[in-house]
Short mmCIF file of C-alpha atoms in Angstrom, two decimals:
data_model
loop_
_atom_site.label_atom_id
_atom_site.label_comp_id
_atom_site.label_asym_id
_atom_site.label_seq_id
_atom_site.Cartn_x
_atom_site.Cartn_y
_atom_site.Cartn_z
CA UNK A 181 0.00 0.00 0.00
CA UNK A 182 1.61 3.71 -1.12
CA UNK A 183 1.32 6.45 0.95
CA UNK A 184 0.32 9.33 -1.33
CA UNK A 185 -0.59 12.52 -0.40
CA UNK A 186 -4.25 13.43 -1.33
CA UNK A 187 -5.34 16.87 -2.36
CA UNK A 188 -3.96 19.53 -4.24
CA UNK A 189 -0.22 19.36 -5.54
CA UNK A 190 1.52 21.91 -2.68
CA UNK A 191 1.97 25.42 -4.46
CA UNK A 192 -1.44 24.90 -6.36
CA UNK A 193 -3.65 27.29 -6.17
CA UNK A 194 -7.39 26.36 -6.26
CA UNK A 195 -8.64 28.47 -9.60
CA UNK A 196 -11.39 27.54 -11.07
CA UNK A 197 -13.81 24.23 -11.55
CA UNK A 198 -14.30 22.74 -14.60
CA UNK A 199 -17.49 20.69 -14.93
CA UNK A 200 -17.76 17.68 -16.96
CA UNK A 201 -20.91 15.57 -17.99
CA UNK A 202 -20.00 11.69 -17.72
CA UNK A 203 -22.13 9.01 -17.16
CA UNK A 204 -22.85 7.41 -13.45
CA UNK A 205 -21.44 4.33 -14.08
CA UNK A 206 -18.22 5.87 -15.68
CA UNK A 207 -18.21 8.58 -12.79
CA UNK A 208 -18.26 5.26 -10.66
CA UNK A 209 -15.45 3.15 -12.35
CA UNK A 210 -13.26 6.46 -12.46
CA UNK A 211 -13.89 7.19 -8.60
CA UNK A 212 -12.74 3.31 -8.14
CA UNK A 213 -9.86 3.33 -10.07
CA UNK A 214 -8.81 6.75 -8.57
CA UNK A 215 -9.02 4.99 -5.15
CA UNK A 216 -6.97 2.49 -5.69
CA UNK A 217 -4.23 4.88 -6.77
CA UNK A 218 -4.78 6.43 -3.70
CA UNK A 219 -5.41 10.22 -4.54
CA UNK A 220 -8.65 11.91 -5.50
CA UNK A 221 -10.79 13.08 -8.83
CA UNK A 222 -9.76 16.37 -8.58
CA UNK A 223 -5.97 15.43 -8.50
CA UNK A 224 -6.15 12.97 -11.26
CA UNK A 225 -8.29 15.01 -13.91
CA UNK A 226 -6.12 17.65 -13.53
CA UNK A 227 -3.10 15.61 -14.37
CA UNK A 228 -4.78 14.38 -16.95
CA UNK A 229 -5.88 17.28 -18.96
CA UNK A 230 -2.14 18.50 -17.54
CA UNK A 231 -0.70 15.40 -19.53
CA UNK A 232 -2.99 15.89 -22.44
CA UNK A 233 -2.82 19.87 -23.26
CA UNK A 234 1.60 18.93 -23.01
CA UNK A 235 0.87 16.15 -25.86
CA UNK A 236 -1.24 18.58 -27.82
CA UNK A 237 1.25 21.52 -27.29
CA UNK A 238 4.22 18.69 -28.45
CA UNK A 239 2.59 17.99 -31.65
CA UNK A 240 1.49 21.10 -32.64
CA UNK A 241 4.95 22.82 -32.14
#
């Protein structure tokens, strides 16, 4: 079992929300898998998009 910190990355800033429309049982198979890494929606989506916009930026430079 890791021991990851859960919340926003230290230096963060809360900004703004960003709502997304997903289904209930993909909102519930995300929330599980986000578990088990141990850290929360709000963390993870934000590395996501984070990792995404970087591949985006990559290809398009």
């Amino acid at each position: 079992m890791q021991n990851k910190k859960r919340g926003r990355p230290k230096g963060i800033k809360k900004d703004k929300r960003l709502y997304v429309m997903i289904s209930s049982d993909l909102k519930e198979r995300y929330q599980k898998a986000v578990d088990s890494e141990y850290t929360n929606i709000s963390v993870k989506t934000c590395d996501l998009i984070l990792e995404y916009v970087k591949k985006v930026e990559k290809g398009n430079g």
